Short mmCIF file of C-alpha atoms and ligand atoms in Angstrom, two decimals:
data_model
loop_
_atom_site.label_atom_id
_atom_site.label_comp_id
_atom_site.label_asym_id
_atom_site.label_seq_id
_atom_site.Cartn_x
_atom_site.Cartn_y
_atom_site.Cartn_z
CA MET K 1 -3.52 18.99 -39.22
CA ILE K 2 -2.10 21.31 -41.77
CA GLY K 3 -1.42 25.13 -40.16
CA GLU K 4 -2.22 27.86 -41.78
CA ARG K 5 1.47 28.66 -42.31
CA GLU K 6 1.87 25.65 -44.11
CA ALA K 7 -1.18 26.15 -46.33
CA VAL K 8 0.08 29.60 -47.47
CA ASP K 9 3.41 27.75 -48.21
CA LYS K 10 1.17 25.33 -50.42
CA LEU K 11 -0.77 27.92 -52.53
CA ALA K 12 2.17 30.26 -52.72
CA ALA K 13 4.01 27.30 -54.77
CA VAL K 14 1.41 26.71 -57.31
CA VAL K 15 -0.59 29.79 -57.85
CA PRO K 16 -0.14 30.24 -61.31
CA ALA K 17 1.98 33.54 -62.59
CA ASN K 18 -0.41 35.28 -64.90
CA VAL K 19 -3.24 34.73 -61.73
CA ARG K 20 -0.73 36.25 -59.31
CA GLN K 21 0.06 39.38 -61.83
CA VAL K 22 -3.68 40.16 -62.22
CA CYS K 23 -3.92 40.23 -58.18
CA ALA K 24 -1.16 42.18 -57.78
CA THR K 25 -2.51 44.86 -60.42
CA LEU K 26 -5.55 44.95 -58.54
CA THR K 27 -3.68 45.05 -55.19
CA ASP K 28 -1.63 47.80 -56.27
CA GLY K 29 -4.48 49.57 -57.47
CA GLY K 30 -5.55 49.66 -53.89
CA HIS K 31 -8.23 46.72 -54.19
CA GLU K 32 -8.33 43.54 -52.46
CA ALA K 33 -7.94 40.30 -54.71
CA VAL K 34 -8.08 37.01 -53.40
CA THR K 35 -8.20 33.45 -55.56
CA VAL K 36 -11.26 31.57 -54.57
CA GLY K 37 -13.05 28.72 -54.54
CA GLY K 38 -12.30 25.20 -55.91
CA ALA K 39 -8.28 25.67 -57.07
CA VAL K 40 -7.88 26.76 -53.49
CA ARG K 41 -9.33 23.56 -52.30
CA ASP K 42 -7.80 21.51 -54.94
CA ALA K 43 -4.32 23.13 -54.42
CA LEU K 44 -4.19 22.34 -50.50
CA LEU K 45 -5.52 18.95 -51.11
CA GLY K 46 -2.78 18.27 -53.22
CA ARG K 47 -5.30 17.82 -56.45
CA GLU K 48 -4.62 19.44 -59.94
CA PRO K 49 -6.56 22.73 -59.43
CA GLY K 50 -9.11 23.48 -62.30
CA ASP K 51 -9.89 26.97 -63.12
CA TRP K 52 -8.15 29.61 -60.49
CA ASP K 53 -10.80 32.34 -60.28
CA VAL K 54 -10.24 35.54 -58.59
CA ALA K 55 -12.33 37.52 -56.62
CA THR K 56 -11.77 41.52 -56.07
CA SER K 57 -13.35 44.63 -54.12
CA ALA K 58 -12.86 46.39 -57.31
CA ARG K 59 -16.32 47.14 -59.37
CA PRO K 60 -16.45 45.56 -62.42
CA GLU K 61 -16.20 49.01 -63.91
CA GLN K 62 -12.40 49.53 -62.63
CA VAL K 63 -11.44 45.88 -63.61
CA LEU K 64 -12.45 47.04 -66.96
CA ALA K 65 -10.36 50.16 -66.63
CA MET K 66 -7.13 48.54 -65.34
CA PHE K 67 -6.40 46.06 -67.51
CA PRO K 68 -5.74 46.68 -71.43
CA ARG K 69 -7.33 43.25 -72.87
CA CYS K 70 -10.55 42.00 -71.05
CA ILE K 71 -13.74 40.43 -72.20
CA PRO K 72 -16.87 41.85 -69.70
CA THR K 73 -18.34 38.28 -69.66
CA GLY K 74 -21.07 38.81 -66.99
CA LEU K 75 -20.91 42.39 -65.97
CA GLN K 76 -24.53 41.90 -64.28
CA HIS K 77 -22.93 39.39 -61.79
CA GLY K 78 -19.55 41.21 -61.39
CA THR K 79 -17.64 38.79 -63.68
CA VAL K 80 -14.80 40.38 -66.03
CA THR K 81 -12.02 37.79 -67.80
CA ILE K 82 -8.67 39.31 -68.09
CA VAL K 83 -6.86 38.28 -71.18
CA THR K 84 -3.08 37.49 -70.17
CA GLY K 85 -1.67 36.07 -73.00
CA ARG K 86 -2.48 33.94 -75.91
CA GLY K 87 -5.69 31.35 -75.87
CA GLU K 88 -8.20 30.70 -73.35
CA ALA K 89 -5.70 29.28 -70.96
CA SER K 90 -4.47 32.38 -70.34
CA HIS K 91 -7.73 33.83 -69.19
CA VAL K 92 -8.47 34.77 -65.92
CA GLU K 93 -12.11 35.23 -64.65
CA VAL K 94 -11.99 38.01 -61.91
CA THR K 95 -15.19 38.57 -60.09
CA THR K 96 -16.61 41.62 -57.70
CA PHE K 97 -17.35 40.44 -54.31
CA ARG K 98 -21.12 39.71 -54.18
CA GLY K 99 -23.60 39.92 -51.64
CA GLU K 100 -27.08 38.28 -52.82
CA GLY K 101 -30.66 38.85 -52.44
CA ALA K 102 -33.60 36.34 -51.66
CA TYR K 103 -33.33 33.59 -54.13
CA SER K 104 -37.12 33.36 -55.03
CA ASP K 105 -36.92 30.83 -57.94
CA GLY K 106 -34.64 28.13 -56.27
CA ARG K 107 -32.38 28.74 -59.00
CA ARG K 108 -30.43 32.38 -58.90
CA PRO K 109 -30.51 35.39 -56.97
CA ASP K 110 -33.16 38.24 -57.33
CA GLU K 111 -30.39 40.62 -57.19
CA VAL K 112 -26.54 40.74 -56.43
CA HIS K 113 -25.21 43.52 -54.79
CA PHE K 114 -21.82 44.82 -54.93
CA GLY K 115 -19.54 46.77 -52.22
CA VAL K 116 -19.70 44.04 -49.28
CA PRO K 117 -16.62 42.73 -47.55
CA LEU K 118 -14.72 39.46 -48.81
CA VAL K 119 -16.36 37.27 -45.91
CA ASP K 120 -20.04 38.27 -47.20
CA ASP K 121 -19.05 36.91 -50.62
CA LEU K 122 -17.35 33.64 -48.98
CA ALA K 123 -20.42 33.37 -46.66
CA ARG K 124 -22.81 33.04 -50.12
CA ARG K 125 -21.04 29.90 -51.42
CA ASP K 126 -22.10 26.58 -51.23
CA LEU K 127 -19.46 24.50 -48.93
CA VAL K 128 -17.17 25.52 -46.41
CA VAL K 129 -14.32 23.99 -48.23
CA ASN K 130 -15.37 26.08 -51.43
CA ALA K 131 -15.26 29.30 -49.17
CA MET K 132 -11.71 29.84 -48.32
CA ALA K 133 -9.56 32.77 -50.26
CA TYR K 134 -5.88 33.20 -51.09
CA ASP K 135 -4.09 36.06 -51.46
CA PRO K 136 -1.27 36.00 -53.01
CA ALA K 137 0.28 39.44 -53.14
CA ARG K 138 0.21 39.49 -49.00
CA ARG K 139 0.39 35.91 -48.65
CA VAL K 140 -2.54 35.53 -46.62
CA LEU K 141 -5.13 32.53 -46.26
CA HIS K 142 -8.66 34.01 -45.48
CA ASP K 143 -10.69 30.93 -43.98
CA PRO K 144 -13.58 32.49 -41.79
CA PHE K 145 -15.48 29.21 -41.85
CA GLY K 146 -12.96 26.64 -40.86
CA GLY K 147 -12.08 25.37 -44.40
CA LEU K 148 -9.08 24.22 -43.48
CA ALA K 149 -10.11 22.29 -40.27
CA ASP K 150 -12.95 20.51 -42.98
CA LEU K 151 -10.28 19.56 -45.29
CA GLN K 152 -8.47 17.87 -42.54
CA ALA K 153 -11.10 15.74 -41.42
CA ARG K 154 -12.68 15.23 -44.87
CA ARG K 155 -15.65 16.91 -44.29
CA LEU K 156 -18.54 18.33 -46.09
CA ARG K 157 -20.45 20.95 -44.62
CA ALA K 158 -22.67 24.04 -45.95
CA VAL K 159 -21.59 27.07 -45.35
CA GLY K 160 -23.47 30.18 -43.81
CA PRO K 161 -23.73 32.68 -41.10
CA SER K 162 -25.32 30.37 -38.71
CA PRO K 163 -23.55 28.59 -36.04
CA ASP K 164 -26.09 25.79 -36.12
CA PRO K 165 -24.85 23.93 -39.57
CA PHE K 166 -28.32 22.29 -40.32
CA ALA K 167 -29.60 25.79 -40.37
CA ASN K 168 -27.05 26.82 -42.99
CA ALA K 169 -27.66 23.48 -45.13
CA VAL K 170 -31.31 24.25 -45.28
CA GLY K 171 -30.98 27.97 -45.93
CA ARG K 172 -28.17 27.68 -48.65
CA PHE K 173 -29.56 24.47 -50.47
CA THR K 174 -33.14 25.93 -50.78
CA GLU K 175 -31.75 29.17 -52.16
CA ASP K 176 -30.13 26.90 -54.78
CA GLY K 177 -31.25 23.23 -55.39
CA LEU K 178 -28.08 22.70 -57.47
CA ARG K 179 -25.91 22.93 -54.33
CA VAL K 180 -27.15 19.42 -53.27
CA MET K 181 -25.71 17.93 -56.22
CA ARG K 182 -22.69 19.61 -55.98
CA ALA K 183 -22.42 18.53 -52.50
CA VAL K 184 -22.92 14.36 -53.52
CA ARG K 185 -20.35 14.85 -56.20
CA PHE K 186 -17.89 16.48 -53.95
CA ALA K 187 -18.39 13.64 -51.41
CA ALA K 188 -17.63 11.34 -54.53
CA VAL K 189 -14.86 12.91 -55.88
CA LEU K 190 -12.78 14.17 -52.97
CA GLU K 191 -13.64 11.18 -50.89
CA PHE K 192 -15.15 13.13 -48.57
CA ASP K 193 -18.00 12.53 -45.85
CA LEU K 194 -20.96 14.49 -45.55
CA ASP K 195 -21.29 16.37 -42.20
CA PRO K 196 -24.69 14.69 -40.74
CA GLN K 197 -26.57 17.79 -39.86
CA THR K 198 -25.68 18.87 -43.41
CA GLU K 199 -27.01 15.70 -45.19
CA ARG K 200 -30.13 15.92 -42.59
CA GLY K 201 -30.65 19.51 -44.35
CA ILE K 202 -30.76 18.26 -48.07
CA GLY K 203 -33.54 15.48 -47.01
CA GLN K 204 -35.72 18.93 -46.51
CA PRO K 205 -38.76 19.27 -48.30
CA SER K 206 -37.92 23.24 -49.11
CA VAL K 207 -34.50 21.72 -50.76
CA LEU K 208 -35.79 18.94 -52.77
CA ALA K 209 -38.66 21.33 -54.04
CA SER K 210 -35.44 23.45 -55.14
CA LEU K 211 -33.58 20.67 -56.67
CA ALA K 212 -36.73 19.92 -58.82
CA LYS K 213 -36.70 23.36 -60.47
CA VAL K 214 -32.72 23.06 -61.39
CA SER K 215 -32.20 22.63 -64.80
CA ARG K 216 -31.92 19.04 -66.01
CA GLU K 217 -28.78 20.08 -67.68
CA ARG K 218 -26.93 21.10 -64.88
CA VAL K 219 -28.16 17.94 -62.75
CA SER K 220 -27.10 15.14 -65.29
CA ASP K 221 -23.79 17.37 -65.64
CA GLU K 222 -23.26 16.61 -61.83
CA LEU K 223 -24.30 12.94 -61.78
CA ARG K 224 -21.80 12.80 -64.94
CA LYS K 225 -19.07 14.36 -62.47
CA LEU K 226 -20.31 12.17 -59.95
CA LEU K 227 -20.21 8.90 -61.80
CA ALA K 228 -16.25 9.60 -62.94
CA ALA K 229 -15.04 9.85 -59.21
CA PRO K 230 -13.12 6.91 -58.03
CA SER K 231 -16.00 5.39 -56.07
CA PRO K 232 -19.22 6.96 -56.89
CA SER K 233 -20.94 4.91 -54.11
CA ARG K 234 -19.35 7.81 -51.82
CA GLY K 235 -21.85 10.02 -53.63
CA LEU K 236 -24.53 8.00 -54.21
CA VAL K 237 -25.50 6.32 -50.62
CA PRO K 238 -25.97 9.57 -48.98
CA ALA K 239 -27.91 11.04 -52.44
CA VAL K 240 -30.48 8.11 -52.00
CA ALA K 241 -30.54 8.29 -48.45
CA THR K 242 -31.57 12.24 -48.57
CA GLY K 243 -34.11 11.80 -51.52
CA ILE K 244 -32.19 13.06 -54.16
CA VAL K 245 -32.42 10.14 -56.14
CA ALA K 246 -35.90 9.81 -55.36
CA SER K 247 -36.30 13.64 -56.84
CA ILE K 248 -33.97 13.33 -60.27
CA LEU K 249 -34.52 9.73 -61.02
CA PRO K 250 -37.61 8.56 -59.30
CA ALA K 251 -37.83 5.08 -61.36
CA VAL K 252 -34.59 4.11 -59.90
CA ALA K 253 -35.47 5.16 -56.38
CA ALA K 254 -38.73 3.13 -56.80
CA ALA K 255 -36.91 -0.05 -58.26
CA LEU K 256 -34.52 0.16 -55.77
CA GLY K 257 -37.34 0.03 -52.88
CA ASP K 258 -35.95 -1.53 -49.53
CA ALA K 259 -33.21 -3.22 -51.64
CA ASP K 260 -29.58 -3.26 -50.45
CA LEU K 261 -28.08 0.06 -51.05
CA GLY K 262 -24.77 -1.07 -50.60
CA ALA K 263 -24.86 -3.60 -53.01
CA TRP K 264 -26.31 -1.47 -55.62
CA ALA K 265 -23.69 1.40 -55.14
CA ARG K 266 -21.19 -1.33 -54.99
CA VAL K 267 -22.03 -2.18 -58.52
CA VAL K 268 -21.53 1.28 -59.75
CA ASP K 269 -18.24 1.47 -58.42
CA ALA K 270 -17.37 -1.69 -60.07
CA ALA K 271 -18.35 -0.83 -63.44
CA SER K 272 -15.98 0.49 -66.25
CA ALA K 273 -16.42 4.15 -66.83
CA GLU K 274 -18.34 3.10 -69.73
CA SER K 275 -20.91 1.14 -68.15
CA ARG K 276 -21.52 3.22 -64.82
CA LEU K 277 -24.28 5.14 -66.00
CA ALA K 278 -25.97 2.24 -66.97
CA ALA K 279 -24.84 0.36 -63.49
CA LEU K 280 -26.69 3.38 -61.94
CA LEU K 281 -29.74 2.58 -63.66
CA SER K 282 -29.40 -1.05 -63.73
CA PRO K 283 -32.10 -1.51 -61.02
CA LEU K 284 -34.57 -0.46 -63.83
CA ALA K 285 -33.36 -3.85 -65.70
CA SER K 286 -35.52 -7.16 -66.27
CA ALA K 287 -34.80 -10.44 -67.19
CA ALA K 288 -34.86 -11.43 -70.87
CA PRO K 289 -32.96 -13.68 -73.10
CA GLY K 290 -31.43 -10.82 -74.97
CA LEU K 291 -32.13 -6.93 -75.66
CA ASP K 292 -35.03 -6.11 -73.31
CA VAL K 293 -36.76 -3.78 -76.18
CA ALA K 294 -39.30 -2.13 -73.56
CA THR K 295 -36.32 -1.46 -71.20
CA GLN K 296 -34.53 0.30 -73.67
CA ARG K 297 -37.13 2.39 -74.15
CA ARG K 298 -37.95 3.55 -71.00
CA VAL K 299 -34.32 4.09 -69.89
CA GLU K 300 -33.60 5.91 -73.22
CA GLU K 301 -36.75 8.41 -72.21
CA LEU K 302 -35.41 8.75 -69.09
CA LEU K 303 -32.25 9.84 -69.87
CA ARG K 304 -33.24 12.01 -72.51
CA ALA K 305 -35.49 13.98 -69.97
CA LEU K 306 -32.56 14.36 -67.86
CA LYS K 307 -30.67 16.08 -71.02
CA PHE K 308 -28.13 13.35 -71.44
CA SER K 309 -26.44 13.26 -74.83
CA VAL K 310 -28.36 11.10 -77.77
CA ALA K 311 -25.14 9.18 -77.52
CA GLU K 312 -24.93 8.74 -73.84
CA ALA K 313 -28.70 7.80 -73.76
CA THR K 314 -28.26 4.99 -76.55
CA ALA K 315 -25.44 3.63 -75.10
CA ALA K 316 -26.60 3.60 -71.74
CA SER K 317 -30.22 2.56 -72.41
CA ARG K 318 -29.10 -0.62 -74.50
CA LEU K 319 -26.42 -1.72 -71.67
CA VAL K 320 -29.55 -1.75 -69.22
CA ALA K 321 -31.44 -3.53 -71.64
CA LEU K 322 -29.09 -5.95 -71.61
CA ALA K 323 -27.84 -6.36 -67.88
CA ARG K 324 -30.28 -8.91 -67.07
CA CYS K 325 -29.13 -11.19 -70.31
CA THR K 326 -30.39 -14.78 -69.66
CA ALA K 327 -28.86 -15.75 -72.79
CA ALA K 328 -28.44 -19.81 -72.57
CA ASP K 329 -26.37 -20.31 -75.34
CA ALA K 330 -23.50 -19.30 -77.43
CA PRO K 331 -25.74 -18.15 -80.51
CA ALA K 332 -28.12 -16.41 -78.19
CA LEU K 333 -25.59 -14.33 -76.52
CA ARG K 334 -24.30 -13.42 -80.14
CA ARG K 335 -27.53 -12.16 -80.79
CA ALA K 336 -27.58 -10.28 -77.39
CA LEU K 337 -24.11 -8.95 -78.52
CA ARG K 338 -25.38 -7.84 -82.01
CA ASP K 339 -28.22 -5.94 -80.57
CA GLY K 340 -26.04 -4.25 -77.96
CA GLY K 341 -23.34 -3.34 -81.06
CA ARG K 342 -19.57 -4.42 -81.14
CA ALA K 343 -18.80 -1.07 -79.81
CA LEU K 344 -20.50 -1.68 -76.35
CA GLY K 345 -19.36 -5.16 -76.06
CA GLY K 346 -16.56 -4.33 -73.53
CA ALA K 347 -19.04 -2.13 -71.64
CA ALA K 348 -21.28 -5.28 -71.26
CA VAL K 349 -19.08 -7.57 -69.93
CA SER K 350 -18.12 -4.83 -67.45
CA LEU K 351 -21.69 -4.44 -66.67
CA TRP K 352 -22.31 -8.02 -66.31
CA ARG K 353 -19.01 -8.64 -64.14
CA ALA K 354 -19.88 -5.57 -62.21
CA LEU K 355 -23.74 -7.04 -61.25
CA GLY K 356 -22.04 -10.43 -60.25
CA ASN K 357 -22.79 -12.36 -63.56
CA GLY K 358 -19.19 -13.28 -64.06
CA ALA K 359 -19.99 -16.16 -65.95
CA LEU K 360 -22.17 -14.47 -68.73
CA ALA K 361 -19.41 -11.68 -68.34
CA ASP K 362 -16.61 -14.77 -69.24
CA ARG K 363 -18.53 -16.18 -72.05
CA ALA K 364 -19.11 -12.96 -73.66
CA ALA K 365 -15.63 -11.92 -73.33
CA ASP K 366 -14.64 -15.00 -75.24
CA ILE K 367 -16.91 -14.25 -78.21
CA LEU K 368 -15.37 -11.06 -78.35
CA GLU K 369 -11.99 -11.72 -78.36
CA ARG K 370 -12.36 -14.58 -81.06
CA ARG K 371 -14.07 -11.94 -82.82
CA ASP K 372 -17.19 -13.98 -83.67
CA PRO K 373 -19.37 -12.09 -86.08
CA ILE K 374 -21.92 -9.77 -84.30
CA ALA K 375 -22.60 -7.51 -87.22
CA ALA K 376 -23.62 -7.82 -90.62
CA ALA K 377 -21.02 -6.04 -91.69
CA GLU K 378 -18.22 -8.36 -90.42
CA LEU K 379 -19.51 -10.94 -92.82
CA ALA K 380 -16.83 -12.63 -94.88
CA VAL K 381 -18.75 -12.00 -97.87
CA ALA K 382 -20.75 -8.42 -99.27
CA GLY K 383 -23.87 -8.13 -101.20
CA LYS K 384 -21.71 -7.44 -104.58
CA ASP K 385 -19.82 -11.39 -103.95
CA VAL K 386 -23.32 -12.63 -103.57
CA ILE K 387 -24.70 -10.64 -106.58
CA ASP K 388 -21.68 -11.86 -108.90
CA GLN K 389 -21.55 -15.46 -107.37
CA LEU K 390 -25.21 -16.20 -107.76
CA ALA K 391 -25.81 -13.88 -110.92
CA ILE K 392 -28.34 -12.17 -109.60
CA PRO K 393 -29.50 -8.51 -110.13
CA ALA K 394 -29.05 -5.98 -107.22
CA GLY K 395 -32.24 -5.59 -105.06
CA PRO K 396 -34.15 -6.66 -102.27
CA ARG K 397 -33.13 -10.50 -102.47
CA VAL K 398 -29.20 -9.66 -102.28
CA GLY K 399 -30.14 -8.17 -98.30
CA GLN K 400 -32.44 -10.87 -97.71
CA LEU K 401 -29.69 -13.69 -98.79
CA LEU K 402 -26.91 -11.50 -96.53
CA LYS K 403 -29.70 -11.46 -93.47
CA ALA K 404 -30.15 -15.07 -93.92
CA LEU K 405 -26.23 -15.96 -93.93
CA PHE K 406 -25.53 -13.71 -90.83
CA GLU K 407 -28.33 -15.68 -88.89
CA ARG K 408 -26.77 -19.17 -89.85
CA VAL K 409 -23.35 -17.24 -89.10
CA LEU K 410 -24.60 -16.24 -85.71
CA ASP K 411 -25.37 -19.81 -84.97
CA ASP K 412 -22.09 -21.20 -86.03
CA PRO K 413 -19.10 -18.58 -86.57
CA ALA K 414 -17.18 -21.23 -88.33
CA LEU K 415 -19.08 -20.65 -91.54
CA ASN K 416 -17.75 -17.26 -91.90
CA THR K 417 -15.46 -17.65 -94.92
CA ARG K 418 -16.05 -16.85 -98.25
CA GLU K 419 -16.72 -20.07 -99.83
CA ALA K 420 -18.42 -21.36 -97.20
CA LEU K 421 -20.99 -18.58 -97.26
CA LEU K 422 -21.15 -18.59 -101.01
CA ALA K 423 -21.74 -22.08 -101.17
CA LEU K 424 -24.28 -21.98 -98.41
CA ALA K 425 -26.17 -18.66 -100.50
CA GLN K 426 -26.48 -21.21 -103.19
CA THR K 427 -28.72 -23.56 -101.02
CA LEU K 428 -30.68 -20.99 -99.31
CA PRO K 429 -34.54 -20.39 -100.54
P1 LIG U 1 -14.82 22.56 -60.03
O1 LIG U 1 -14.50 23.45 -60.95
O2 LIG U 1 -13.84 21.27 -59.77
O3 LIG U 1 -16.36 21.81 -60.53
P2 LIG U 1 -15.26 24.15 -57.90
O4 LIG U 1 -15.82 24.25 -56.41
O5 LIG U 1 -14.27 25.33 -58.43
O6 LIG U 1 -15.36 22.55 -58.33
P3 LIG U 1 -17.15 26.26 -59.63
O7 LIG U 1 -18.55 25.87 -60.39
O8 LIG U 1 -15.69 26.29 -60.65
O9 LIG U 1 -16.89 24.65 -58.80
O10 LIG U 1 -17.09 27.36 -58.92
C1 LIG U 1 -16.36 27.72 -58.24
C2 LIG U 1 -16.66 28.19 -57.01
O11 LIG U 1 -17.93 29.33 -56.61
C3 LIG U 1 -16.95 27.29 -55.88
O12 LIG U 1 -15.61 26.93 -55.54
C4 LIG U 1 -18.08 27.89 -55.09
O13 LIG U 1 -17.54 28.53 -54.20
C5 LIG U 1 -18.56 28.78 -55.99
N1 LIG U 1 -19.98 27.94 -56.09
C6 LIG U 1 -20.00 27.51 -57.52
N2 LIG U 1 -21.43 26.99 -57.56
C7 LIG U 1 -21.78 27.55 -56.52
C8 LIG U 1 -23.49 27.44 -56.17
N3 LIG U 1 -24.42 26.61 -57.04
N4 LIG U 1 -23.58 27.89 -55.31
C9 LIG U 1 -22.89 28.78 -54.21
N5 LIG U 1 -21.30 28.71 -54.55
C10 LIG U 1 -21.17 28.30 -55.70
MG1 LIG U 2 -13.89 25.51 -60.93
#
């Protein structure tokens, strides 16, 4: 068990100089100033910390008065950005200790109030591991809820004032439905387990009702981060068990039904970064000889509704539409790869392998490696060649000929030489 002494040493070694300086200035002015949240957590875990956030007892107007260069980023929330050097990397966000009023919309507090002690500011956060603070000027770790012990146990518990973790979970997660997405994201990213009472809290109707009110952008941001974890299954399995997946991706939950959850989650783990979103949605795939257009449309709509980008939705929907491809021979498989697009070839191979269809993956990998043409642009002739050779005018006929040549090359890639294609063009109807 890492002791408090050791924790302080660890933190002292990694707090950046500009953050330390901001805290020192506030402390010298008679205020409390601590680093809080994710960076403290990550530093203690030996992970590369993201942004170092500072929390202080000083009021926003006092903070503004103490630093010559600052940006009033979000004064109503008590946040001031201090510019400590050149560029955004030098920015330090300082937020006044905050207490929060009721949350009546499941997204944000109706009011925030300042003038509360640090412990209240920590108690309004999401998880115990995110509710620790380190005071670099005094070299003190503030850990009123047992964050160190949770880091040690690799456990995620909802933070809160109650000794009953279930009550804290229901309370905190009902206030802000995004917190449950963060909880399963951290389970995957940190490779932690959800505390059972916290997990039970997620499944409560009031909590899932709050999740339904969270903006879809924020939901998909969390999903994206979860999928980037080494093993997304660590977050996905509890996300299904608690009803998160039924809430955000009801079609996937319905398609999964009573199927083996573990098997599906392992498919997602096995998929490469570029095929993970498709692997997540692979229960929606249906068997088809090539790209299944109905599946593609359905998945694309679903991802756009979740505010994934057009590029993400296009790629993932094509991959899901190919996921259960039954192409019997090489020409059919080349056509399937054509419909996916060369850029997605590697992702399709990874997805098929992850889904346990190694034979199809191997055949497709061969096609891609041999560079069999799978796009019209990869033909050995262009429109101008056809125009010159056949002495025909530019026009729709040229496009028809190229299309016919491409079809022949999809059947037999050996035909893809200039000579063979121009000779063939003469004979086409
Ligand atoms: P990361 O930056 O790696 O995504 P983080 O924990 O630092 O993780 P941030 O969004 O940077 O996440 O938030 C900083 C801190 O603010 C968190 O550690 C947590 O204490 C608190 N926090 C963030 N979002 C919420 C939320 N929705 N509800 C309660 N507290 C939150
Ligand atoms: Mg952060």
